[in-house]
Tab-separated table of C-alpha atoms and ligand atoms in Angstrom:
chain	number	residue	atom	x	y	z
A	1404	MET	CA	-34.180	48.266	-0.840
A	1405	GLU	CA	-31.240	47.316	-2.839
A	1406	LEU	CA	-31.896	48.020	-6.490
A	1407	PRO	CA	-32.444	44.977	-8.903
A	1408	PHE	CA	-30.059	43.811	-11.243
A	1409	ALA	CA	-30.310	45.653	-15.003
A	1410	GLU	CA	-28.088	45.750	-18.206
A	1411	SER	CA	-25.646	48.531	-18.163
A	1412	TYR	CA	-26.502	49.301	-22.028
A	1413	LYS	CA	-29.629	49.792	-24.189
A	1414	ILE	CA	-30.460	47.767	-27.360
A	1415	LYS	CA	-29.909	49.389	-30.536
A	1416	MET	CA	-30.334	46.820	-33.067
A	1417	VAL	CA	-32.242	43.507	-33.167
A	1418	GLU	CA	-32.157	40.190	-34.693
A	1419	PRO	CA	-35.653	38.019	-34.804
A	1420	ILE	CA	-35.722	34.685	-33.143
A	1421	TYR	CA	-38.367	31.941	-33.445
A	1422	ARG	CA	-40.090	29.411	-31.486
A	1423	SER	CA	-40.696	25.823	-33.014
A	1424	THR	CA	-42.703	23.158	-32.093
A	1425	ARG	CA	-41.837	19.968	-30.277
A	1426	LYS	CA	-42.719	17.885	-33.484
A	1427	GLN	CA	-40.546	19.853	-35.571
A	1428	ARG	CA	-37.580	19.698	-33.176
A	1429	GLU	CA	-37.816	15.743	-33.054
A	1430	GLU	CA	-37.672	15.726	-36.582
A	1431	TRP	CA	-34.559	18.235	-36.793
A	1432	ILE	CA	-32.315	16.589	-34.068
A	1433	LYS	CA	-32.891	13.009	-35.667
A	1434	ALA	CA	-31.841	14.290	-38.988
A	1435	ALA	CA	-29.054	15.880	-37.291
A	1436	ASN	CA	-27.775	12.596	-35.973
A	1437	TYR	CA	-28.315	13.749	-32.387
A	1438	ASN	CA	-25.475	16.146	-32.336
A	1439	LEU	CA	-26.780	19.514	-31.693
A	1440	PHE	CA	-23.666	21.023	-33.840
A	1441	ASN	CA	-25.602	19.668	-36.903
A	1442	LEU	CA	-28.498	21.958	-36.066
A	1443	ARG	CA	-28.919	24.893	-38.243
A	1444	SER	CA	-29.354	28.188	-36.362
A	1445	GLU	CA	-33.273	28.501	-37.113
A	1446	GLN	CA	-33.882	25.362	-35.702
A	1447	VAL	CA	-32.767	26.808	-32.348
A	1448	TYR	CA	-34.731	29.398	-30.143
A	1449	ILE	CA	-32.137	29.924	-27.564
A	1450	ASP	CA	-28.761	29.299	-28.370
A	1451	LEU	CA	-26.451	28.405	-25.441
A	1452	LEU	CA	-24.026	26.278	-27.323
A	1453	THR	CA	-21.561	28.650	-26.615
A	1454	ASP	CA	-20.152	32.081	-25.515
A	1455	SER	CA	-17.392	31.973	-28.301
A	1456	GLY	CA	-17.805	34.586	-31.078
A	1457	THR	CA	-21.712	34.783	-30.304
A	1458	GLY	CA	-21.777	38.273	-28.423
A	1459	ALA	CA	-22.878	41.610	-29.473
A	1460	MET	CA	-20.532	44.220	-30.265
A	1461	SER	CA	-21.217	47.930	-28.713
A	1462	ASP	CA	-21.702	50.781	-31.027
A	1463	GLN	CA	-18.000	51.666	-30.387
A	1464	GLN	CA	-16.746	48.535	-31.638
A	1465	TRP	CA	-18.949	48.783	-34.678
A	1466	ALA	CA	-17.547	52.306	-35.254
A	1467	ALA	CA	-14.220	51.259	-35.283
A	1468	LEU	CA	-14.571	48.530	-37.620
A	1469	MET	CA	-15.274	51.421	-40.008
A	1470	THR	CA	-11.972	52.718	-39.313
A	1471	GLY	CA	-9.942	49.459	-39.832
A	1472	ASP	CA	-6.954	49.805	-42.101
A	1473	GLU	CA	-6.478	46.831	-44.233
A	1474	SER	CA	-2.949	47.179	-45.209
A	1475	TYR	CA	-0.792	44.087	-45.592
A	1476	ALA	CA	2.012	45.276	-43.513
A	1477	GLY	CA	2.026	48.043	-40.749
A	1478	SER	CA	-1.610	48.614	-40.629
A	1479	SER	CA	-2.735	51.162	-38.093
A	1480	SER	CA	-4.894	48.575	-36.617
A	1481	TYR	CA	-2.270	46.530	-35.616
A	1482	PHE	CA	-0.642	49.125	-33.760
A	1483	ASN	CA	-3.918	49.819	-32.013
A	1484	LEU	CA	-4.091	46.359	-30.896
A	1485	LYS	CA	-0.641	46.299	-30.008
A	1486	ASP	CA	-0.963	49.243	-27.582
A	1487	ALA	CA	-4.299	47.569	-26.232
A	1488	ILE	CA	-2.341	44.454	-25.556
A	1489	LYS	CA	0.572	46.247	-23.756
A	1490	ASN	CA	-1.732	48.381	-21.775
A	1491	ILE	CA	-4.032	45.528	-20.548
A	1492	PHE	CA	-1.611	42.544	-20.098
A	1493	GLY	CA	2.040	44.174	-20.115
A	1494	PHE	CA	3.138	42.164	-22.980
A	1495	ASP	CA	5.533	43.993	-25.514
A	1496	TYR	CA	5.347	41.436	-28.396
A	1497	PHE	CA	2.358	39.744	-29.677
A	1498	LEU	CA	0.975	37.699	-32.864
A	1499	PRO	CA	-2.350	37.865	-34.325
A	1500	THR	CA	-4.204	34.828	-35.478
A	1501	HIS	CA	-7.613	34.030	-36.656
A	1502	GLN	CA	-8.805	32.435	-33.291
A	1503	GLY	CA	-7.454	30.684	-30.042
A	1504	ARG	CA	-6.696	27.361	-31.412
A	1505	ALA	CA	-4.524	29.028	-34.132
A	1506	ALA	CA	-2.258	30.838	-31.419
A	1507	GLU	CA	-2.307	27.135	-29.693
A	1508	ASN	CA	-1.162	25.753	-32.954
A	1509	VAL	CA	1.803	28.346	-33.401
A	1510	LEU	CA	3.068	28.803	-30.026
A	1511	PHE	CA	2.735	24.728	-29.579
A	1512	SER	CA	4.929	24.468	-32.872
A	1513	VAL	CA	7.761	26.237	-31.117
A	1514	LEU	CA	7.367	24.853	-27.631
A	1515	VAL	CA	5.830	21.331	-27.694
A	1516	LYS	CA	8.025	18.262	-28.978
A	1517	GLU	CA	7.261	14.548	-28.763
A	1518	ASN	CA	6.817	12.985	-25.479
A	1519	ASP	CA	6.785	16.335	-23.627
A	1520	VAL	CA	4.307	16.545	-20.809
A	1521	ILE	CA	2.388	19.978	-20.227
A	1522	PRO	CA	0.811	20.386	-16.671
A	1523	GLY	CA	-2.166	22.531	-16.269
A	1524	ASN	CA	-5.874	22.614	-14.697
A	1525	SER	CA	-8.262	20.828	-17.023
A	1526	HIS	CA	-6.940	21.885	-20.525
A	1527	PHE	CA	-9.497	22.974	-22.833
A	1528	ASP	CA	-10.343	20.433	-25.617
A	1529	THR	CA	-8.390	22.508	-28.250
A	1530	THR	CA	-5.535	22.721	-26.171
A	1531	LYS	CA	-5.130	19.263	-25.682
A	1532	GLY	CA	-5.955	18.480	-28.987
A	1533	HIS	CA	-2.879	20.336	-30.012
A	1534	ILE	CA	-0.590	18.526	-27.607
A	1535	GLU	CA	-1.651	15.245	-28.199
A	1536	PHE	CA	-1.507	15.829	-31.875
A	1537	ARG	CA	2.398	16.333	-31.415
A	1538	ASN	CA	2.444	13.142	-29.460
A	1539	ALA	CA	2.665	14.961	-26.208
A	1540	ARG	CA	0.654	14.749	-23.213
A	1541	THR	CA	-1.254	16.894	-20.451
A	1542	VAL	CA	-1.511	16.213	-16.895
A	1543	ASP	CA	-4.460	17.571	-14.864
A	1544	CYS	CA	-3.450	19.423	-11.659
A	1545	THR	CA	-6.754	20.759	-10.847
A	1546	ILE	CA	-7.561	21.126	-7.256
A	1547	ASP	CA	-9.922	17.817	-6.069
A	1548	GLU	CA	-12.603	20.318	-4.978
A	1549	ALA	CA	-13.267	21.212	-8.557
A	1550	PHE	CA	-14.511	17.924	-9.220
A	1551	ASP	CA	-17.263	17.942	-6.493
A	1552	THR	CA	-19.960	20.104	-8.005
A	1553	GLU	CA	-21.431	20.915	-4.246
A	1554	SER	CA	-18.275	22.085	-2.863
A	1555	GLU	CA	-18.492	26.028	-2.528
A	1556	HIS	CA	-14.649	26.420	-2.819
A	1557	PRO	CA	-14.330	29.913	-4.357
A	1558	PHE	CA	-11.560	29.141	-6.650
A	1559	LYS	CA	-12.154	25.645	-8.214
A	1560	GLY	CA	-9.794	26.591	-11.341
A	1561	ASN	CA	-6.751	26.469	-8.948
A	1562	ILE	CA	-3.838	24.381	-9.343
A	1563	ASP	CA	-3.058	21.983	-6.680
A	1564	LEU	CA	0.625	22.939	-6.047
A	1565	SER	CA	1.531	19.516	-4.728
A	1566	LYS	CA	0.327	17.816	-7.914
A	1567	LEU	CA	2.391	20.215	-9.671
A	1568	GLU	CA	5.233	19.669	-7.655
A	1569	THR	CA	5.065	16.013	-7.886
A	1570	VAL	CA	5.154	16.332	-12.006
A	1571	TYR	CA	7.932	18.730	-11.670
A	1572	SER	CA	10.051	16.568	-9.277
A	1573	THR	CA	9.424	13.222	-11.055
A	1574	ILE	CA	9.707	14.070	-14.655
A	1575	ASP	CA	12.712	15.441	-16.476
A	1576	THR	CA	12.027	19.260	-16.695
A	1577	GLU	CA	13.624	19.056	-20.365
A	1578	LYS	CA	10.259	17.436	-21.016
A	1579	ILE	CA	7.959	20.153	-19.576
A	1580	PRO	CA	8.249	23.142	-21.913
A	1581	MET	CA	5.518	24.877	-20.044
A	1582	ILE	CA	2.511	24.676	-17.538
A	1583	ILE	CA	-1.013	26.118	-19.297
A	1584	VAL	CA	-2.907	27.625	-16.791
A	1585	THR	CA	-6.717	28.239	-18.148
A	1586	LEU	CA	-8.275	31.684	-17.023
A	1587	THR	CA	-11.299	31.047	-16.076
A	1588	CYS	CA	-11.178	27.079	-16.280
A	1589	ASN	CA	-13.615	26.357	-18.863
A	1590	THR	CA	-13.763	22.673	-18.421
A	1591	SER	CA	-14.409	22.843	-14.744
A	1592	GLY	CA	-17.153	24.974	-15.224
A	1593	GLY	CA	-15.852	28.608	-16.022
A	1594	GLN	CA	-14.212	28.627	-12.384
A	1595	PRO	CA	-11.595	31.243	-11.735
A	1596	VAL	CA	-8.151	30.942	-10.400
A	1597	SER	CA	-6.975	32.887	-7.453
A	1598	MET	CA	-4.030	35.301	-7.659
A	1599	ARG	CA	-2.874	33.744	-4.977
A	1600	ASN	CA	-2.685	30.474	-7.082
A	1601	LEU	CA	-1.351	32.308	-9.878
A	1602	ARG	CA	1.823	33.689	-7.965
A	1603	GLU	CA	2.574	30.438	-6.608
A	1604	VAL	CA	2.533	28.584	-9.544
A	1605	SER	CA	4.638	30.928	-11.250
A	1606	ALA	CA	7.391	30.616	-8.480
A	1607	LEU	CA	7.241	27.066	-8.215
A	1608	SER	CA	7.621	27.221	-12.123
A	1609	LYS	CA	10.358	29.230	-12.000
A	1610	LYS	CA	12.238	27.322	-9.526
A	1611	TYR	CA	12.081	24.389	-12.048
A	1612	GLY	CA	12.610	26.301	-14.995
A	1613	VAL	CA	9.109	25.600	-16.608
A	1614	LYS	CA	7.425	28.396	-18.563
A	1615	VAL	CA	4.161	29.843	-17.523
A	1616	VAL	CA	1.597	30.075	-20.397
A	1617	PHE	CA	-2.040	31.576	-19.576
A	1618	ASP	CA	-4.956	30.181	-21.873
A	1619	SER	CA	-6.687	33.587	-21.559
A	1620	ALA	CA	-10.065	33.356	-23.267
A	1621	ARG	CA	-12.118	34.554	-20.267
A	1622	PHE	CA	-9.201	36.406	-18.373
A	1623	ALA	CA	-11.518	39.494	-17.519
A	1624	GLU	CA	-14.157	37.141	-15.780
A	1625	ASN	CA	-11.270	35.864	-13.960
A	1626	ALA	CA	-10.171	39.114	-13.064
A	1627	TRP	CA	-14.025	39.967	-11.536
A	1628	PHE	CA	-13.909	36.958	-9.446
A	1629	ILE	CA	-10.310	37.699	-7.809
A	1630	GLN	CA	-11.803	41.641	-7.073
A	1631	GLN	CA	-14.997	39.749	-5.472
A	1632	ARG	CA	-13.416	36.892	-3.651
A	1633	GLU	CA	-9.855	37.794	-2.569
A	1634	GLU	CA	-9.817	40.282	0.127
A	1635	GLU	CA	-6.803	42.255	-0.890
A	1636	TYR	CA	-7.997	43.073	-4.429
A	1637	ARG	CA	-11.601	44.464	-3.381
A	1638	ASN	CA	-10.646	47.723	-3.954
A	1639	LYS	CA	-8.589	47.339	-7.156
A	1640	SER	CA	-9.470	48.008	-10.454
A	1641	ILE	CA	-10.068	45.235	-13.044
A	1642	LYS	CA	-7.100	46.692	-15.079
A	1643	GLN	CA	-5.005	46.684	-11.972
A	1644	ILE	CA	-5.774	43.345	-11.450
A	1645	VAL	CA	-5.148	41.816	-14.857
A	1646	LEU	CA	-1.902	43.557	-15.088
A	1647	GLU	CA	-0.882	41.773	-11.963
A	1648	MET	CA	-2.294	38.404	-13.202
A	1649	TYR	CA	-0.369	38.536	-16.223
A	1650	SER	CA	2.897	39.698	-14.309
A	1651	TYR	CA	3.363	35.884	-13.372
A	1652	ALA	CA	3.050	34.729	-17.049
A	1653	ASP	CA	5.738	34.456	-19.743
A	1654	ALA	CA	3.195	34.107	-22.569
A	1655	MET	CA	-0.501	34.144	-23.192
A	1656	THR	CA	-2.636	32.426	-25.728
A	1657	MET	CA	-6.193	34.282	-26.609
A	1658	SER	CA	-9.559	33.269	-28.169
A	1659	SER	CA	-10.826	36.926	-28.649
A	1660	LYS	CA	-14.077	35.493	-29.328
A	1661	LYS	CA	-14.713	35.190	-25.624
A	1662	ASP	CA	-13.394	38.401	-23.457
A	1663	GLY	CA	-12.319	40.362	-26.527
A	1664	ILE	CA	-16.084	40.565	-27.475
A	1665	VAL	CA	-15.547	39.934	-31.082
A	1666	ASN	CA	-16.868	37.543	-33.286
A	1667	ILE	CA	-13.695	36.058	-34.828
A	1668	GLY	CA	-10.150	36.468	-33.695
A	1669	GLY	CA	-7.242	35.451	-31.699
A	1670	PHE	CA	-3.557	36.367	-30.500
A	1671	MET	CA	-0.487	35.331	-28.492
A	1672	ALA	CA	1.592	37.423	-26.634
A	1673	MET	CA	4.888	36.887	-25.026
A	1674	ARG	CA	7.635	38.570	-22.708
A	1675	THR	CA	10.770	37.799	-25.042
A	1676	GLU	CA	11.788	38.859	-28.487
A	1677	GLU	CA	13.332	35.179	-28.835
A	1678	LEU	CA	10.002	33.695	-28.243
A	1679	PHE	CA	8.373	36.217	-30.479
A	1680	LYS	CA	10.839	35.609	-33.458
A	1681	GLN	CA	10.351	31.855	-33.234
A	1682	ALA	CA	7.040	32.046	-33.070
A	1683	SER	CA	6.413	34.467	-35.932
A	1684	VAL	CA	8.045	31.767	-38.474
A	1685	PHE	CA	5.076	29.580	-37.597
A	1686	ASN	CA	2.548	32.427	-37.751
A	1687	ILE	CA	3.427	33.685	-41.031
A	1688	MET	CA	3.365	30.094	-42.572
A	1689	PHE	CA	-0.069	29.062	-40.949
A	1690	GLU	CA	-1.720	32.311	-40.444
A	1691	GLY	CA	-0.262	35.429	-42.260
A	1692	PHE	CA	2.243	38.256	-41.718
A	1693	ASN	CA	2.858	39.329	-38.463
A	1694	THR	CA	0.972	42.601	-38.515
A	1695	TYR	CA	-2.528	40.608	-39.524
A	1696	GLY	CA	-1.864	36.925	-39.095
A	1697	GLY	CA	-5.334	35.608	-39.821
A	1698	MET	CA	-7.499	38.914	-38.928
A	1699	ALA	CA	-8.697	41.631	-40.873
A	1700	GLY	CA	-7.674	45.277	-40.096
A	1701	ARG	CA	-11.189	46.139	-38.976
A	1702	ASP	CA	-11.339	43.203	-36.711
A	1703	MET	CA	-8.071	44.269	-34.736
A	1704	ASN	CA	-9.426	47.551	-34.409
A	1705	ALA	CA	-12.999	46.039	-32.980
A	1706	LEU	CA	-10.656	43.841	-30.873
A	1707	ALA	CA	-8.677	46.606	-29.350
A	1708	VAL	CA	-11.724	48.583	-28.336
A	1709	GLY	CA	-13.521	45.299	-26.873
A	1710	LEU	CA	-10.373	44.564	-24.682
A	1711	HIS	CA	-10.818	48.062	-23.175
A	1712	GLU	CA	-14.605	47.573	-22.832
A	1713	ILE	CA	-14.402	44.509	-20.682
A	1714	THR	CA	-11.812	45.752	-18.332
A	1715	ASP	CA	-13.557	49.212	-17.790
A	1716	GLY	CA	-15.382	47.864	-14.710
A	1717	HIS	CA	-19.057	48.524	-16.122
A	1718	TYR	CA	-19.090	45.364	-18.117
A	1719	LEU	CA	-18.709	42.440	-15.846
A	1720	GLY	CA	-20.838	42.687	-12.853
A	1721	ASN	CA	-23.822	42.754	-15.475
A	1722	ARG	CA	-22.250	39.791	-17.285
A	1723	ILE	CA	-21.676	37.658	-14.584
A	1724	GLY	CA	-24.815	38.805	-12.783
A	1725	GLN	CA	-26.962	37.222	-15.549
A	1726	VAL	CA	-25.232	33.772	-15.411
A	1727	ASN	CA	-25.640	33.864	-11.914
A	1728	TYR	CA	-29.550	34.740	-12.450
A	1729	LEU	CA	-29.913	31.610	-14.266
A	1730	GLY	CA	-27.820	29.648	-11.963
A	1731	ASN	CA	-29.548	30.622	-8.966
A	1732	LYS	CA	-32.939	29.984	-10.527
A	1733	LEU	CA	-31.678	26.299	-11.063
A	1734	ILE	CA	-30.204	26.138	-7.450
A	1735	ASN	CA	-33.555	27.196	-6.187
A	1736	TRP	CA	-35.089	24.368	-7.536
A	1737	HIS	CA	-32.496	21.853	-6.550
A	1738	ILE	CA	-31.272	21.397	-9.940
A	1739	PRO	CA	-27.806	20.021	-9.457
A	1740	VAL	CA	-25.238	22.323	-11.030
A	1741	GLN	CA	-21.502	23.377	-10.582
A	1742	LYS	CA	-21.461	25.583	-7.333
A	1743	PRO	CA	-20.515	28.531	-7.306
A	1744	ILE	CA	-21.953	29.529	-10.560
A	1745	GLY	CA	-19.032	30.171	-13.276
A	1746	GLY	CA	-18.220	32.925	-15.258
A	1747	HIS	CA	-19.550	32.316	-18.517
A	1748	ALA	CA	-22.015	29.430	-18.296
A	1749	VAL	CA	-24.013	27.256	-15.867
A	1750	PHE	CA	-22.995	23.652	-15.712
A	1751	ILE	CA	-25.655	21.214	-15.022
A	1752	ASP	CA	-24.250	18.056	-13.543
A	1753	ALA	CA	-25.712	15.527	-15.500
A	1754	THR	CA	-24.872	12.487	-13.527
A	1755	LYS	CA	-26.586	13.531	-10.596
A	1756	PHE	CA	-29.831	14.831	-12.878
A	1757	LEU	CA	-30.225	11.860	-15.000
A	1758	GLN	CA	-29.600	8.854	-12.170
A	1759	HIS	CA	-30.718	6.109	-14.655
A	1760	VAL	CA	-29.046	6.407	-18.040
A	1761	PRO	CA	-25.975	4.709	-17.760
A	1762	LYS	CA	-22.391	6.157	-18.239
A	1763	GLU	CA	-21.769	4.479	-21.431
A	1764	GLU	CA	-24.786	6.174	-22.978
A	1765	TYR	CA	-23.483	9.473	-22.562
A	1766	ILE	CA	-25.506	11.093	-19.702
A	1767	ALA	CA	-24.875	14.821	-20.356
A	1768	GLN	CA	-25.568	14.657	-24.292
A	1769	THR	CA	-28.931	12.920	-23.546
A	1770	LEU	CA	-30.015	15.800	-21.121
A	1771	ALA	CA	-28.735	18.091	-23.847
A	1772	ILE	CA	-31.024	16.729	-26.488
A	1773	GLU	CA	-34.047	16.464	-23.911
A	1774	LEU	CA	-33.272	20.382	-23.366
A	1775	TYR	CA	-33.559	20.998	-27.176
A	1776	LEU	CA	-36.814	19.055	-27.446
A	1777	GLU	CA	-38.498	20.701	-24.518
A	1778	ALA	CA	-37.671	24.292	-25.714
A	1779	GLY	CA	-35.305	24.548	-28.536
A	1780	VAL	CA	-32.614	25.685	-26.134
A	1781	ARG	CA	-29.052	24.372	-27.285
A	1782	GLY	CA	-26.381	23.781	-24.503
A	1783	VAL	CA	-23.527	21.685	-25.055
A	1784	GLU	CA	-21.886	18.264	-23.599
A	1785	VAL	CA	-18.871	18.673	-21.714
A	1786	GLY	CA	-18.531	14.997	-20.785
A	1787	THR	CA	-17.915	11.658	-22.400
A	1788	LEU	CA	-17.977	12.776	-26.014
A	1789	LEU	CA	-15.950	15.720	-25.590
A	1790	ALA	CA	-13.175	13.851	-23.443
A	1791	ASP	CA	-12.619	11.598	-26.421
A	1792	ARG	CA	-10.908	8.309	-26.473
A	1793	ASP	CA	-7.402	7.538	-24.690
A	1794	PRO	CA	-4.904	7.884	-27.621
A	1795	GLU	CA	-3.142	4.553	-26.654
A	1796	THR	CA	-6.033	2.207	-25.459
A	1797	LYS	CA	-8.805	3.904	-27.631
A	1798	GLU	CA	-11.178	3.139	-24.749
A	1799	ASN	CA	-13.967	5.930	-24.081
A	1800	ARG	CA	-12.408	8.332	-21.396
A	1801	TYR	CA	-14.801	9.229	-18.766
A	1802	PRO	CA	-14.235	12.368	-17.078
A	1803	ARG	CA	-14.741	12.896	-13.578
A	1804	LEU	CA	-17.614	15.216	-14.269
A	1805	GLU	CA	-20.487	14.778	-16.863
A	1806	MET	CA	-22.111	18.140	-17.239
A	1807	LEU	CA	-24.350	19.911	-19.645
A	1808	ARG	CA	-22.946	23.380	-20.361
A	1809	LEU	CA	-25.409	26.354	-20.775
A	1810	ALA	CA	-23.010	29.097	-22.192
A	1811	ILE	CA	-24.391	32.758	-22.237
A	1812	PRO	CA	-23.149	34.822	-25.115
A	1813	ARG	CA	-22.258	38.163	-23.909
A	1814	ARG	CA	-25.020	41.027	-24.233
A	1815	THR	CA	-27.065	39.106	-26.489
A	1816	TYR	CA	-29.873	37.648	-24.470
A	1817	THR	CA	-32.219	39.294	-21.784
A	1818	ASN	CA	-33.273	37.694	-18.358
A	1819	ASN	CA	-36.823	36.644	-20.065
A	1820	HIS	CA	-34.664	34.001	-22.015
A	1821	MET	CA	-33.274	32.901	-19.081
A	1822	ASP	CA	-36.528	32.187	-17.514
A	1823	VAL	CA	-37.388	30.004	-20.354
A	1824	VAL	CA	-34.237	28.145	-20.136
A	1825	ALA	CA	-34.723	27.540	-16.275
A	1826	MET	CA	-38.377	26.626	-16.958
A	1827	ALA	CA	-37.440	24.072	-19.560
A	1828	LEU	CA	-34.977	22.632	-17.231
A	1829	LYS	CA	-37.194	22.426	-14.453
A	1830	ASN	CA	-39.977	20.678	-16.484
A	1831	ILE	CA	-37.299	17.956	-17.257
A	1832	PHE	CA	-36.149	17.892	-13.848
A	1833	ASP	CA	-39.608	17.007	-12.672
A	1834	ARG	CA	-39.824	13.971	-15.181
A	1835	ARG	CA	-36.294	12.713	-14.553
A	1836	GLU	CA	-37.043	9.518	-13.199
A	1837	SER	CA	-38.832	8.572	-16.587
A	1838	ILE	CA	-35.463	8.948	-18.688
A	1839	GLU	CA	-33.727	5.579	-18.764
A	1840	THR	CA	-31.940	5.466	-21.875
A	1841	GLY	CA	-29.466	7.358	-23.852
A	1842	PHE	CA	-27.533	7.094	-27.266
A	1843	ARG	CA	-24.795	5.011	-29.030
A	1844	ILE	CA	-22.248	6.341	-31.451
A	1845	LYS	CA	-22.612	5.509	-35.121
A	1846	ARG	CA	-19.653	7.112	-36.566
A	1847	GLU	CA	-16.730	9.254	-35.013
A	1848	ALA	CA	-13.703	11.050	-35.665
A	1849	PRO	CA	-10.513	10.139	-34.569
A	1850	ILE	CA	-9.936	13.383	-32.872
A	1851	MET	CA	-12.129	16.142	-31.409
A	1852	ARG	CA	-15.149	13.718	-32.225
A	1853	HIS	CA	-17.779	15.866	-30.223
A	1854	PHE	CA	-18.131	18.522	-33.161
A	1855	SER	CA	-19.036	15.257	-35.870
A	1856	VAL	CA	-20.197	12.447	-33.978
A	1857	GLU	CA	-23.119	10.453	-35.164
A	1858	LEU	CA	-25.770	8.918	-32.678
A	1859	GLU	CA	-28.651	7.102	-32.520
A	1860	LYS	CA	-31.025	6.002	-29.964
A	1861	VAL	CA	-30.378	3.255	-27.621
B	1919	F0G	N1	-9.534	27.835	-24.759
B	1919	F0G	C1	-10.207	27.851	-23.943
B	1919	F0G	C2	-10.529	27.907	-22.384
B	1919	F0G	C3	-11.449	27.737	-24.822
B	1919	F0G	O1	-12.632	27.999	-24.180
B	1919	F0G	C4	-11.528	28.013	-26.152
B	1919	F0G	C5	-12.617	27.691	-26.984
B	1919	F0G	C6	-10.408	27.943	-27.061
B	1919	F0G	C7	-9.026	28.101	-25.916
B	1919	F0G	C8	-10.029	27.789	-28.280
B	1919	F0G	O2	-10.366	28.994	-28.929
B	1919	F0G	O3	-12.390	28.617	-30.369
B	1919	F0G	O4	-10.915	30.746	-30.622
B	1919	F0G	O5	-10.302	28.587	-31.495
B	1919	F0G	N2	-13.665	27.320	-26.413
B	1919	F0G	C9	-15.124	27.716	-27.030
B	1919	F0G	C10	-15.972	26.979	-26.303
B	1919	F0G	C11	-15.299	26.788	-28.320
B	1919	F0G	O6	-17.330	26.896	-26.560
B	1919	F0G	O7	-15.860	27.085	-25.040
B	1919	F0G	P1	-11.001	29.343	-30.268
């Protein structure tokens, strides 16, 4: 018989977590204004809010921390990271930042002007935020299959080339500074983009003179799906696949808190010295001098190791195996999830799960609160709250998918934890008919409201 899944590591250090009672959780979530971001971490038993900066570093990464060089200029840690980026992505130029959105801020300060249009595959919220903040707008060119959670399309992060060509041919390309392709596409469910699609997007963009930028937070998970699902890449290594992926990009932004397996950090990398020089003006202003840009030397060292670990071929099967383990348990109980299961998270289709809660009452947030009350598990709404209001009409934007995301931190929880999460959802699923009302907003911020929104029960 085939041997079962097991982690490709053993555990050297542990951090205790505690179960709470339902009564405690009812008080805590009310005091948090029904916003899971307002909970203290001790009030959470299993934290699937995000896979961002919440993973466990390896012993090699901790060792690299100790040899970090904290020189203001010319730190050896900077050069370690520069070598890793050149080796893995093929880019000659890079700038470190304190996290992914800082890389967006710096790069978009160079590239995005008022009234510009930036197509892509369901831009992540900070990406969209930085674009709309500059009075420019995004156009979502994701393939339609991505919005049908039952479709088993292997690359639901793909760009629809005909939608993209419509954008390129109907809008003055002077107004289109770049396309952003997000790998994997977080918003549509951690769904990958195929190599073929990357190649075609690159060719089409070149034809119209539009730069290609990859939002790279989960680039290695994307490469793993290419290896598994695209026939001609079966026998290629992850490192070979990543190098080819990035041969189709002019630049990248990176949140190192995901596939860098570090707790903080980011960077942007680019092909030309010209773009590097333009961006470094803003990097120095917003982040720090070019050879540290918002990161400690020790953190750059740990990141350089993390980038090699994530692409070394041992890690990814385990990582995605665990996400799949949780997803398949839910599928076996007929709980509606985005299929196929994504790389970093299981996305529950909240509209199909809670069929009586009206969309005006924030269905996915209602499910997130139910899950917290049931078992102290914290997920995150990827739905109407996250979608914010339309900048012009100020009306709620109802996204095509209303989802609860259960993001799994890297190398952090065991499959026993996944069993608890799955059983909690099953319990709610069994009583879903009795859940008929959701929440209304008491207070919200003008942009990226989901982080601080205050809610009350309807
Ligand atoms: N791009 C993508 C695709 C992301 O998922 C994130 C962060 C960012 C950019 C911004 O990076 O947080 O380092 O500033 N996503 C986190 C999440 C917050 O929970 O999915 P950052």
